[in-house]
PDB file of C-alpha atoms in Angstrom:
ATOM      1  CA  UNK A   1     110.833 104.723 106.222  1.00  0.00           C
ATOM      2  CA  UNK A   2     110.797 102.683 103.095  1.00  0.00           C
ATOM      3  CA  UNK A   3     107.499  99.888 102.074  1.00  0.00           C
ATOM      4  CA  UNK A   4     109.340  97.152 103.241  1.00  0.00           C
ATOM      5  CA  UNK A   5     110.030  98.666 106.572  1.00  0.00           C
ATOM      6  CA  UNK A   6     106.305  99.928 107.081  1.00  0.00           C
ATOM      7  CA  UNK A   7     104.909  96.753 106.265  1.00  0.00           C
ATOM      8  CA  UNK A   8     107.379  94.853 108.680  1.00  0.00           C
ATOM      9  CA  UNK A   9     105.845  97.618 111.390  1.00  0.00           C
ATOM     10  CA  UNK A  10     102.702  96.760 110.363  1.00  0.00           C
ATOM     11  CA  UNK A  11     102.646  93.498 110.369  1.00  0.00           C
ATOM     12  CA  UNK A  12     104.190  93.410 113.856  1.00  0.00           C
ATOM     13  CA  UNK A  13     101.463  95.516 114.933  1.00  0.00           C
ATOM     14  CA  UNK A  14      98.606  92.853 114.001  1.00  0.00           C
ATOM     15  CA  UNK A  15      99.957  90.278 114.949  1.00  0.00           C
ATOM     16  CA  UNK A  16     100.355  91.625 118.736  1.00  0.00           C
ATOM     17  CA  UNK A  17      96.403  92.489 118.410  1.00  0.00           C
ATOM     18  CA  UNK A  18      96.619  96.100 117.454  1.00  0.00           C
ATOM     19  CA  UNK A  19      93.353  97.625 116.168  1.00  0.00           C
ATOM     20  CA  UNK A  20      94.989 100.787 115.268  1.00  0.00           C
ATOM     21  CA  UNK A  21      98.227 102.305 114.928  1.00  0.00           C
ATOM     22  CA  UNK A  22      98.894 106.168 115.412  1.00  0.00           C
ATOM     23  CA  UNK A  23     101.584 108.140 113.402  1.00  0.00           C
ATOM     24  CA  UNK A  24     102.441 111.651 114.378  1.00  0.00           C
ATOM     25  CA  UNK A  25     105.761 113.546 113.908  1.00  0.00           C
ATOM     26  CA  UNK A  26     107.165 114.127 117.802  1.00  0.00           C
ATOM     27  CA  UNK A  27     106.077 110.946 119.000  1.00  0.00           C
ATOM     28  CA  UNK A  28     106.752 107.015 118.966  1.00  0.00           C
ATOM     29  CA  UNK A  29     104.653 105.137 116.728  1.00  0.00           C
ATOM     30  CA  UNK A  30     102.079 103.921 119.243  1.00  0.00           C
ATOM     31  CA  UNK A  31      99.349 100.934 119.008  1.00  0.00           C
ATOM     32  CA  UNK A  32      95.491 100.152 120.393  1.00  0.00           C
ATOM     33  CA  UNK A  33      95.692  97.231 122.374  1.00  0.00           C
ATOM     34  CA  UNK A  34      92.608  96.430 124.213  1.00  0.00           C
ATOM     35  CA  UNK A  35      91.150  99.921 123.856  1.00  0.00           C
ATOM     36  CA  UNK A  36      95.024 101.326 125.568  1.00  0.00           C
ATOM     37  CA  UNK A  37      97.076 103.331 123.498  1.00  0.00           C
ATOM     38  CA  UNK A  38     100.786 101.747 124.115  1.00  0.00           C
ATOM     39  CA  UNK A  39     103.779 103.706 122.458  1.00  0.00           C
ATOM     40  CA  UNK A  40     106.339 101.225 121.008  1.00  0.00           C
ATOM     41  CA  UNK A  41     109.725 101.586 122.782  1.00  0.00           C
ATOM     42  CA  UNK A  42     111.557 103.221 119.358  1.00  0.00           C
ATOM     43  CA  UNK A  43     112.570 106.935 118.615  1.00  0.00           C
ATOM     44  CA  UNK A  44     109.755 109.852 118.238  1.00  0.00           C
ATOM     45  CA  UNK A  45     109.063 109.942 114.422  1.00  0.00           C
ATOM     46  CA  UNK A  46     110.092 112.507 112.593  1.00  0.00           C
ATOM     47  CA  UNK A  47     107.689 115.108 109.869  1.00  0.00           C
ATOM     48  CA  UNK A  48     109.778 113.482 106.959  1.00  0.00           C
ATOM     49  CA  UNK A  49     109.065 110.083 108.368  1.00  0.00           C
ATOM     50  CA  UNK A  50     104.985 110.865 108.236  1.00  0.00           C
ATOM     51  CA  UNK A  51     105.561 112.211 105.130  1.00  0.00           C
ATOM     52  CA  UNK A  52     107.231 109.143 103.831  1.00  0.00           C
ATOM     53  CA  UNK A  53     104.640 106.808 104.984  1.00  0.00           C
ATOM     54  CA  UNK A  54     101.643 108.646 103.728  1.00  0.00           C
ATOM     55  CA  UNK A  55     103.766 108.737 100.176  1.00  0.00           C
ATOM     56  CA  UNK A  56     103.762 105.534 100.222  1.00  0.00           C
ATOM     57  CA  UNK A  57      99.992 104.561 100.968  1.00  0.00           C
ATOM     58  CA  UNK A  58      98.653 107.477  98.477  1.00  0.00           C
ATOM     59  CA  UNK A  59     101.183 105.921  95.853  1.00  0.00           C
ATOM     60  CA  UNK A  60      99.025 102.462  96.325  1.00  0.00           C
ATOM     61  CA  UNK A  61      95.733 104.726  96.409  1.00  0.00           C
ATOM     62  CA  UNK A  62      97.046 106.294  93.064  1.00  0.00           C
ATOM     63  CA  UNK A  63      96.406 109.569  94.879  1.00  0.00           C
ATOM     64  CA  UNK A  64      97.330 112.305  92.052  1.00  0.00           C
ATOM     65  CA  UNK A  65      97.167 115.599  94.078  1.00  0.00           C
ATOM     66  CA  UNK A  66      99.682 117.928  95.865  1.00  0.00           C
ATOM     67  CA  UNK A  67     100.938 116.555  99.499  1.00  0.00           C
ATOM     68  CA  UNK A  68     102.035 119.805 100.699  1.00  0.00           C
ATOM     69  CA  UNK A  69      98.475 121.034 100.250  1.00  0.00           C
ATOM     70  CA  UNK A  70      96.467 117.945 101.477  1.00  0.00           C
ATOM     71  CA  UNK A  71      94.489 118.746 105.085  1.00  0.00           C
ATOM     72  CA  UNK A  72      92.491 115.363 105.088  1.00  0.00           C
ATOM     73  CA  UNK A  73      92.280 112.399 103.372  1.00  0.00           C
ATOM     74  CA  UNK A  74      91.078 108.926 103.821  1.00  0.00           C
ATOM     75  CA  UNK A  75      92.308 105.776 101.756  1.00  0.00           C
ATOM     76  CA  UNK A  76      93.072 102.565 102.711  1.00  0.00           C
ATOM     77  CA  UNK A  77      96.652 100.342 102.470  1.00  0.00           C
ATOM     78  CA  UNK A  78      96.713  96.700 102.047  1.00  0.00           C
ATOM     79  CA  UNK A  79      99.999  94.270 103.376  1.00  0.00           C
ATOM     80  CA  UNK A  80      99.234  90.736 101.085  1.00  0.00           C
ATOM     81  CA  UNK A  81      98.886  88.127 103.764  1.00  0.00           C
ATOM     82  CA  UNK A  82      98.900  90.286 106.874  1.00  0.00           C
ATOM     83  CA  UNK A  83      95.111  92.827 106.218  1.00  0.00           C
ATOM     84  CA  UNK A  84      94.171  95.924 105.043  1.00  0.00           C
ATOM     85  CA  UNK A  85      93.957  99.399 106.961  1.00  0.00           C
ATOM     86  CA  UNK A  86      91.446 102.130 106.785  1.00  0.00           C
ATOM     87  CA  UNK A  87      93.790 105.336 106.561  1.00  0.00           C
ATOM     88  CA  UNK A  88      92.736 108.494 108.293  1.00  0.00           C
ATOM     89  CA  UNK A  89      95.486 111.161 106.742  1.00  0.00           C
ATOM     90  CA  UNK A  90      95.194 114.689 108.509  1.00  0.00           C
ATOM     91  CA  UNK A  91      97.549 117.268 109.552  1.00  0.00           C
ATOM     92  CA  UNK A  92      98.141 118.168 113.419  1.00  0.00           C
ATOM     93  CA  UNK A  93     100.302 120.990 114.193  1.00  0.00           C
ATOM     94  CA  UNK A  94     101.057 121.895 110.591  1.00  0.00           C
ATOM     95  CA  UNK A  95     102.394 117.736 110.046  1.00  0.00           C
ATOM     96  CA  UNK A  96     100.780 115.478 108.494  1.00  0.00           C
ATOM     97  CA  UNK A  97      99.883 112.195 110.896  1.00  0.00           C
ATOM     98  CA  UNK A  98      98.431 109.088 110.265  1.00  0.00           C
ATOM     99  CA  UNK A  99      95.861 106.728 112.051  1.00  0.00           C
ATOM    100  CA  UNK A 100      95.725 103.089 110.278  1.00  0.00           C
ATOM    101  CA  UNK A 101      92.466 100.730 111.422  1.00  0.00           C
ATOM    102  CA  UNK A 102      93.707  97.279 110.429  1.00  0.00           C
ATOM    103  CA  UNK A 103      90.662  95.416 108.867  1.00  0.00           C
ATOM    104  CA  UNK A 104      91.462  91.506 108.425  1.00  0.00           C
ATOM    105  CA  UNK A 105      91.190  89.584 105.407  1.00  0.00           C
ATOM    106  CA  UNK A 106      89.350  86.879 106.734  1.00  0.00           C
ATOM    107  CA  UNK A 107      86.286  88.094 109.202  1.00  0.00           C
ATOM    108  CA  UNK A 108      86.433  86.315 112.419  1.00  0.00           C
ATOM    109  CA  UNK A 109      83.475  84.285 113.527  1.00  0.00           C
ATOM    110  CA  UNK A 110      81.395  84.894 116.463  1.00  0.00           C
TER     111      UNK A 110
END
């Protein structure tokens, strides 16, 4: 998965009112809709596809260190006129998997 593509996914993702979005190798992408956790209707990722995305978020983070020994990590990822996302980076089942909290850029009022 290239930028371009991830960004399109997220994007998507907010603007159907996802508060979080779930990456794991073996599995759909899925979203948080309404406290539900919905898998979109596409192909299980794959390891090199998690890898690829998290790549691409530590690359904006300027994240210097080894990927192949990172356990944990938390960073953020920003789309220009869609939000940022808090990043939770871990590994499950020896992959790495992602969970991205989209935070808007403007905070909603009461």
């Amino acid at each position: 998965m290239d930028q371009q593509t991830l960004d399109r996914f997220l994007s998507t993702a907010v603007n159907a009112g996802g508060s979080d979005i779930h990456f794991k190798a073996g599995a759909p992408p899925a979203l948080r809709v309404n406290g539900e956790l919905v898998p979109f209707k596409v192909a299980a990722m794959q390891a090199e596809d998690i890898e690829q995305i998290v790549r691409i978020m530590l690359e904006q983070a300027r994240f210097a260190g080894d990927l192949e020994s990172l356990l944990e990590k938390d960073s953020s990822y920003s789309i220009e006129g869609v939000g940022r996302f808090r990043a939770a980076i871990h590994r499950s089942r020896g992959n790495l998997a992602v969970i991205l909290r989209a935070i808007p850029f403007e905070i909603p009022t009461f």
